[in-house]
Coordinates of C-alpha atoms in Angstrom, one line a residue:
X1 CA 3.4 -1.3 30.8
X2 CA 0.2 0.0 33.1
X3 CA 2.3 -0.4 36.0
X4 CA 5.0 2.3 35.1
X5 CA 3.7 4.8 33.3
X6 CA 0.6 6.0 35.4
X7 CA 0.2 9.6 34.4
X8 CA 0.9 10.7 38.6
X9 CA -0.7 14.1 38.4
X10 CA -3.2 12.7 37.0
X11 CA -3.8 9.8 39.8
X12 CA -2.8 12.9 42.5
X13 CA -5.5 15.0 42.0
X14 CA -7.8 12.2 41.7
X15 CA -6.8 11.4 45.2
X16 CA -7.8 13.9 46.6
X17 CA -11.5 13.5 45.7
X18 CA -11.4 9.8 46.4
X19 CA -12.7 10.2 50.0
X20 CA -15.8 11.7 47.9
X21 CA -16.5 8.9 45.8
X22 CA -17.9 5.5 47.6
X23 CA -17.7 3.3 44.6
X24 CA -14.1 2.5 45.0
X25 CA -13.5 -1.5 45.8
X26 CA -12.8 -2.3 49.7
X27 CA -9.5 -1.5 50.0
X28 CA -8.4 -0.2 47.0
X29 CA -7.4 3.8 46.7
X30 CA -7.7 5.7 42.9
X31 CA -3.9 4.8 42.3
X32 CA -4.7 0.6 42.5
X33 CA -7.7 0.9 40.8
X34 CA -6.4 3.0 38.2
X35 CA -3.2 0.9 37.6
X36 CA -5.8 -1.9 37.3
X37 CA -7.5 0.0 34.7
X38 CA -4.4 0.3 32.6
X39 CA -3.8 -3.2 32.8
X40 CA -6.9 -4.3 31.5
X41 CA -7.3 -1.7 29.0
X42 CA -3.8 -2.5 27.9
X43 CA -5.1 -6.1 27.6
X44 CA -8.2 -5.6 25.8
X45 CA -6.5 -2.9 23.2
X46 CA -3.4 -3.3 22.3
X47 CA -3.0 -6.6 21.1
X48 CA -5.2 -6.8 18.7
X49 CA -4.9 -3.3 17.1
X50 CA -1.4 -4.1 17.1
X51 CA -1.8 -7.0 15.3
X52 CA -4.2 -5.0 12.9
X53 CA -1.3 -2.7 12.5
X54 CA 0.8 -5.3 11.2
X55 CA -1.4 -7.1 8.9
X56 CA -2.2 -3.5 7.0
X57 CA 1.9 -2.4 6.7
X58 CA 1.8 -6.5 5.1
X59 CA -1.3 -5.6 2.8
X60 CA -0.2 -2.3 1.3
X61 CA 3.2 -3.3 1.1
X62 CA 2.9 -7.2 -0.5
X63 CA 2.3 -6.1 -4.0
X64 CA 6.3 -5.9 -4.0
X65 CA 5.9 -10.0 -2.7
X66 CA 3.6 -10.3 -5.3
X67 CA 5.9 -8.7 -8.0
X68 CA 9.0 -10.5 -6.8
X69 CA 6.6 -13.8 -7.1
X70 CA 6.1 -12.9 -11.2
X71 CA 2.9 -11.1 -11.0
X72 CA 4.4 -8.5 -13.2
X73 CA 5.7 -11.1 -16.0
X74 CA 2.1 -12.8 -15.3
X75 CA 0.3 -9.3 -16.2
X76 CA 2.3 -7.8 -18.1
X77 CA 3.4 -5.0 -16.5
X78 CA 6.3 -3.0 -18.4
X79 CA 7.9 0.7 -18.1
X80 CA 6.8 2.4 -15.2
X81 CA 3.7 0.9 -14.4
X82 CA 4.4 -1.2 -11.4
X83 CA 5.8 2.3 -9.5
X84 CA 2.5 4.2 -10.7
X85 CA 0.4 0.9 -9.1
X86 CA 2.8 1.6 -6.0
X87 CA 1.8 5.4 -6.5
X88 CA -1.8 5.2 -6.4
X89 CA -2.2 4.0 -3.2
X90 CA -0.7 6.8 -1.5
X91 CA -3.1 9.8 -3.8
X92 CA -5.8 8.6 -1.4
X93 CA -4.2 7.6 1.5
X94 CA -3.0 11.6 2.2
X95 CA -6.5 13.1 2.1
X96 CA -9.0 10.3 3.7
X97 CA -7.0 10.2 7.3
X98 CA -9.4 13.7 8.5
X99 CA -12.7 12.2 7.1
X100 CA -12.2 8.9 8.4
X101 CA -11.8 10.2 11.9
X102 CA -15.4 12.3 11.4
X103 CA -17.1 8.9 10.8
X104 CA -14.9 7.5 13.7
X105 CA -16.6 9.8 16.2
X106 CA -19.7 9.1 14.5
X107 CA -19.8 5.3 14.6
X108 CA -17.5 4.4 16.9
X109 CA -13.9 2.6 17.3
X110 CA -15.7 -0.6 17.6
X111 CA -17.3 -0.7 14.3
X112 CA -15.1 1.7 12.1
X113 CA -11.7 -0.2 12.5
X114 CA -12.9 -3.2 12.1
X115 CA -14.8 -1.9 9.2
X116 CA -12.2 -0.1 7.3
X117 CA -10.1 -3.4 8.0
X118 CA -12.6 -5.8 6.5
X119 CA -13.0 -3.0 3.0
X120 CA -9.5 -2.8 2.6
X121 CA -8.7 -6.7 3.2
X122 CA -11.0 -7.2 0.4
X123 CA -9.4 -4.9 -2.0
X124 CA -6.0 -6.7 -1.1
X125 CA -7.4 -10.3 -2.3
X126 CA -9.2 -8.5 -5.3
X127 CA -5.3 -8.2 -6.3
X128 CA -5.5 -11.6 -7.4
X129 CA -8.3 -11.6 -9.5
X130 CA -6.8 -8.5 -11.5
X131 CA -6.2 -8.8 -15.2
X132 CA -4.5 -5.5 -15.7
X133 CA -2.5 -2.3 -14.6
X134 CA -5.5 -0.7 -14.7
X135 CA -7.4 -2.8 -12.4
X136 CA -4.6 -2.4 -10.0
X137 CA -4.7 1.0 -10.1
X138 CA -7.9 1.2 -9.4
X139 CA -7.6 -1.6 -6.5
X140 CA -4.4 0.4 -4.5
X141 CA -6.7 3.7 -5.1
X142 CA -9.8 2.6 -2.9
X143 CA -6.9 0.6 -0.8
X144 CA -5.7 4.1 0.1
X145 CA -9.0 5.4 1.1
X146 CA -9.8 2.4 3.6
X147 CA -6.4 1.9 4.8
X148 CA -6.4 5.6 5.8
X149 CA -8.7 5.9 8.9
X150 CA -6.7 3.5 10.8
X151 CA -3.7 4.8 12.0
X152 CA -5.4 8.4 13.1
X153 CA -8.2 5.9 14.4
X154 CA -6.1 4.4 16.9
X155 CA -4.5 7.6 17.8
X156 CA -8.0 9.3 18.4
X157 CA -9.5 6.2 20.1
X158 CA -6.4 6.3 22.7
X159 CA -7.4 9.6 23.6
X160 CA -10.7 8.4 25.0
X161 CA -8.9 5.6 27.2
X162 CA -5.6 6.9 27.8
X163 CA -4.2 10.2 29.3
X164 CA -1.6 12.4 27.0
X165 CA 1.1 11.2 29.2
X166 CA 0.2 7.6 29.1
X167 CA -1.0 7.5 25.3
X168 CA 3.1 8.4 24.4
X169 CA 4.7 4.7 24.9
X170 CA 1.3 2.7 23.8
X171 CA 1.2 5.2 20.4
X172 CA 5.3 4.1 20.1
X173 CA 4.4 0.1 20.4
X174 CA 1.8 0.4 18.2
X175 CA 3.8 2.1 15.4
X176 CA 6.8 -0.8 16.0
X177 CA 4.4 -3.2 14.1
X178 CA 5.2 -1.3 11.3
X179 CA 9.1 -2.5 11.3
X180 CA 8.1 -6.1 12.9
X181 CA 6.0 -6.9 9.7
X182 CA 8.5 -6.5 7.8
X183 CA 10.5 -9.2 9.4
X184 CA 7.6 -11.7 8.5
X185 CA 6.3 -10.5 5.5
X186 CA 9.1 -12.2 3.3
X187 CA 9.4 -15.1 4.9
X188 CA 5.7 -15.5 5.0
X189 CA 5.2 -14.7 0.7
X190 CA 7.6 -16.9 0.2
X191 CA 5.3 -19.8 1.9
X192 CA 2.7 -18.7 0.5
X193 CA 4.0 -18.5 -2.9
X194 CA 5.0 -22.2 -2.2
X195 CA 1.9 -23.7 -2.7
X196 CA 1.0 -25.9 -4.9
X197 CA -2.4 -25.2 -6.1
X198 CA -4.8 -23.8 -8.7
X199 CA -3.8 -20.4 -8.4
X200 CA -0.5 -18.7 -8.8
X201 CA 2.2 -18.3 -5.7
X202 CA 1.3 -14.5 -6.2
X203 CA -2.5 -14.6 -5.8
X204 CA -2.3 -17.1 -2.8
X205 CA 0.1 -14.5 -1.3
X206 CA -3.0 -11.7 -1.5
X207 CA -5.8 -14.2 -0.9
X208 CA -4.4 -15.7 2.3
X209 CA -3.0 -12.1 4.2
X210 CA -6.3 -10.9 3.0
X211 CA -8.2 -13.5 5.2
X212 CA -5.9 -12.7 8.3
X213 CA -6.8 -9.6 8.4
X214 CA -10.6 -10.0 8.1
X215 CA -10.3 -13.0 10.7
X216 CA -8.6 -10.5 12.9
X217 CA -10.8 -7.6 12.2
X218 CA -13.9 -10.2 13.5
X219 CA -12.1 -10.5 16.6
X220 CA -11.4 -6.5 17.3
X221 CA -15.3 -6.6 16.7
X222 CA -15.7 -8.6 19.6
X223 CA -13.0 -7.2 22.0
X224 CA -12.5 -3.5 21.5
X225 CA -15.2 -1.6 23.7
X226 CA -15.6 2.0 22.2
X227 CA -15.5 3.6 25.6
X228 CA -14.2 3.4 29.1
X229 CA -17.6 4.7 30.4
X230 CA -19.1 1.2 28.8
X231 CA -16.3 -1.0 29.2
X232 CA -18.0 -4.4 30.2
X233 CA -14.6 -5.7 31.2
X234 CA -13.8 -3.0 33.5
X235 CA -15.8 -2.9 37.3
X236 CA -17.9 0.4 38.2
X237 CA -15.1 0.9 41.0
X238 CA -12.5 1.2 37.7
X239 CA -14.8 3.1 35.2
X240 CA -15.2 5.9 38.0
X241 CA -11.6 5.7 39.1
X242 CA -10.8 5.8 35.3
X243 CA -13.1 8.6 34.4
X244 CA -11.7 10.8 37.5
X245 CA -7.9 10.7 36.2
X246 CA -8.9 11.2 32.2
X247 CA -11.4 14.5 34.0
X248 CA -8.1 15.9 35.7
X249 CA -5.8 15.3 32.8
X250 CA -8.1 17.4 30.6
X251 CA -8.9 20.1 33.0
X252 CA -5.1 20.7 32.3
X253 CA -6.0 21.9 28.5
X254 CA -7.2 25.1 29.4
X255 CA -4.0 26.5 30.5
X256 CA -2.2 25.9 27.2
X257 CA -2.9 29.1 25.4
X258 CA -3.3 29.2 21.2
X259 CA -2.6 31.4 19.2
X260 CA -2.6 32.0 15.5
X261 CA 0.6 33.9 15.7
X262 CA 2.1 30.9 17.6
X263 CA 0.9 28.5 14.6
X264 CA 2.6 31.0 12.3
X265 CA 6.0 30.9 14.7
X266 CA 5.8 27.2 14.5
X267 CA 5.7 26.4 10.9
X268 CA 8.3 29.5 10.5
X269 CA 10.7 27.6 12.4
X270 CA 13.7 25.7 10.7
X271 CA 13.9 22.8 13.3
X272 CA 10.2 21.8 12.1
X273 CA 11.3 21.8 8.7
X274 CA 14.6 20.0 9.4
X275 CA 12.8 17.2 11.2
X276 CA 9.6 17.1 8.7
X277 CA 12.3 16.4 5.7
X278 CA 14.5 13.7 8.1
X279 CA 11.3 11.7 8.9
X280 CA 9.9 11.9 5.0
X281 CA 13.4 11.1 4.0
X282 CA 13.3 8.0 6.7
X283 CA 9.8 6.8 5.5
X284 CA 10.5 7.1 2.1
X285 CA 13.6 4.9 2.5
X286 CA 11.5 2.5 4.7
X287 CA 8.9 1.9 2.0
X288 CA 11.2 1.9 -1.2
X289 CA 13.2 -1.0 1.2
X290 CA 9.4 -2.8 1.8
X291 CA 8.6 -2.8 -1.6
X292 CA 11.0 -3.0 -4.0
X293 CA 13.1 -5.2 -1.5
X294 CA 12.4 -8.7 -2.5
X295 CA 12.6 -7.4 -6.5
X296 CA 16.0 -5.7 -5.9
X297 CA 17.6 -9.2 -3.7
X298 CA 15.9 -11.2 -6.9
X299 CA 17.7 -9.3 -9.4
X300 CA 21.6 -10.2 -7.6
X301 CA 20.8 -13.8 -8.9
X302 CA 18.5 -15.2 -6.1
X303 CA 15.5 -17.5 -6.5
X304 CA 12.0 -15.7 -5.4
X305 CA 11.9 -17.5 -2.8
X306 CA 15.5 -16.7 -1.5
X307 CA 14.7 -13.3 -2.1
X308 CA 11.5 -13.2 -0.2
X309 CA 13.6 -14.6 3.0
X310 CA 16.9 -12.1 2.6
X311 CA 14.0 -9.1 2.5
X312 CA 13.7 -9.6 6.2
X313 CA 16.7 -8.8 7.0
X314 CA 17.0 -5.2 7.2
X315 CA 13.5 -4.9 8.8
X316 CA 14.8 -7.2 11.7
X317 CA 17.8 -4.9 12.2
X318 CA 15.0 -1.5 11.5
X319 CA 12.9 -3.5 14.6
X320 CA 16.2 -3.4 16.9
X321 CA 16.8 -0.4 16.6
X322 CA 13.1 1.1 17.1
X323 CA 14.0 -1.0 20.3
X324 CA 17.2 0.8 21.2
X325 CA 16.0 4.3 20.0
X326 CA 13.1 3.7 22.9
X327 CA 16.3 2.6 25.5
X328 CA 18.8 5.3 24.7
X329 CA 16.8 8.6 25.2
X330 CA 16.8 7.2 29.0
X331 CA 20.5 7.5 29.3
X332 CA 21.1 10.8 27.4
X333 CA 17.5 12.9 26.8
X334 CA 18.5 15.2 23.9
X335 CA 16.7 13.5 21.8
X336 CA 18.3 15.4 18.5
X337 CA 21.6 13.6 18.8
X338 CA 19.9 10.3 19.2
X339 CA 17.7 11.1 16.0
X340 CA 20.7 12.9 13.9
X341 CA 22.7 9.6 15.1
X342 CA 20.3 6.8 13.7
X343 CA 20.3 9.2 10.2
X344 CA 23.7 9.7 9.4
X345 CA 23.7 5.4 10.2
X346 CA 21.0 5.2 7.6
X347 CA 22.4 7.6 5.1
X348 CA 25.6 5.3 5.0
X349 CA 24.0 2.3 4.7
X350 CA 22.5 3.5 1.8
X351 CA 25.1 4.9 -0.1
X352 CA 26.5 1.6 0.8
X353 CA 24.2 -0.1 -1.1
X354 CA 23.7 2.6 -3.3
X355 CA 27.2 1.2 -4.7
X356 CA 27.2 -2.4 -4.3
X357 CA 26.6 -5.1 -6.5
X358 CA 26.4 -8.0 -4.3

């Protein structure tokens, strides 16, 4: 990735101060040392927030694993209190995002994300201890304030390593975790659920996916470096090189004028609208199918189990095409075909199922 996308204004105008700047390795001019920048940070940062990514779409979303696995016969549950459980995460999860990046500034990318990983983790294998809807509510609640800060985070943290050109195709791998834990996230309840233990298959399902992502949040603790100024796994050659391109790309900000008026033109345009109700319609769609999933394959006649491993289905097709709608802007740029394209797809697939009964 480091090797294609190297923001070039960004690397030209550092060029032109390299002759001023003896640090540089023998050899090696701003472009080389920067493209070995990206490549390391690359390395060092988006593997394992990545993977973080993916455990925290599996730990909001495995309640419906859980449900699909009889927690809700287990509890219970009757009416609509398993949708209000669903509900409660999200009450929290709209308003902490802002806050959470305060303290991010404050402590650091280092120590929040990790943190906010390990609170929520806990919360997910408190799910098994619950004895009621209540508790539950209560749990998904405080799930919603932790699980928050981490998206924005790693949006925010970017901006300190990456330049806006280059934080683009590392902000749209990151977000493909999303789809790709849906592909394992049946398959792997419906191990889980398989064991043979003390416990229910429910509550193994929430304690084990719990301790992945605290074992993983205990390794971004020892890998992610909160800056590229004090990156031990970067030279001094490649933190100056580094800190030269990042300069340049923000000395651009200046020229981009605001305006109140130009807020108000934005928000008063229909296209913004248009798109704002396509991609709540599109995540909507994407979390009722997460969800309620494995519960909705159970109840066409399949074991739990079964159910758990026909759930990944439609995620691995989602993952695809994330993949293709990356590819095809390439050929043809106007991105608003491309986007109305994939809808109108998804709207028929739904109706599809919408009227189905196999």
């Amino acid at each position: 990735m480091a090797e294609g996308d190297t923001d070039k204004h960004s690397v030209a105008m550092s060029e032109k101060n390299s002759s001023e700047h003896e640090m540089n390795e023998p050899g090696k001019t701003d472009a080389e040392l920067i493209k070995s920048y990206l490549r390391k940070t690359d390395l060092h940062l988006l593997p394992l927030t990545f993977a973080m990514y993916f455990l925290s779409v599996i730990d909001r979303n495995n309640i419906g694993n859980a449900k699909a696995a009889g927690m809700d016969t287990h509890l219970g549950l009757h009416g609509q209190q398993f949708n209000w459980i669903i509900s409660a995460f999200f009450f929290t999860y709209i308003f902490c995002e802002v806050p959470s990046n305060i303290l991010l500034k404050k402590f650091g990318a280092r120590v929040w994300l990790p943190l906010l990983a390990v609170c929520w983790s806990i919360l997910v294998a408190c799910m098994a201890a619950a004895k009621s809807y209540e508790t539950l509510v209560v749990v998904r609640v405080l799930m919603g304030v932790f699980e928050a800060g981490y998206v924005p985070g790693f949006i925010y943290m970017t901006s300190f390593w990456y330049t806006r050109r280059q934080q683009g195709p590392r902000i749209a791998l990151f977000f493909s975790a999303g789809v790709f834990a849906g592909i394992w996230a049946g398959p792997l309840a419906a191990r889980l659920q398989s064991i043979n233990g003390a416990l229910l298959g429910y509550q193994y399902i929430f304690i084990i996916e719990a301790s992945m992502t605290v074992l993983v949040a205990l390794l971004m603790v020892l890998v992610l470096q909160d800056y590229p100024s004090t990156a031990r796994f970067l030279s001094p050659a490649e933190r100056a090189a580094a800190q030269r391109m990042l300069e340049a790309d923000r000395a651009l900000s200046p020229h981009a004028q605001y305006s109140t008026r130009q807020v108000i033109k934005a928000l008063g345009d229909w296209t913004v609208w248009a798109y704002a109700i396509i991609f709540w319609a599109a995540a909507t769609g994407g979390a009722t199918q997460a969800i309620f999933g494995p519960t909705l394959i159970k109840a066409m006649g399949y074991t739990s189990t079964r159910a758990q491993v026909l759930s990944a289905v439609p995620s691995a097709c989602g993952f695809l095409a994330q993949l293709l709608s990356m590819l095809l802007p390439r050929l043809y740029s106007h991105f608003s075909i491309w986007i109305m394209l994939f809808s109108s797809c998804a709207c028929a697939f739904y109706a599809i199922i919408a009227t189905t009964n196999s």
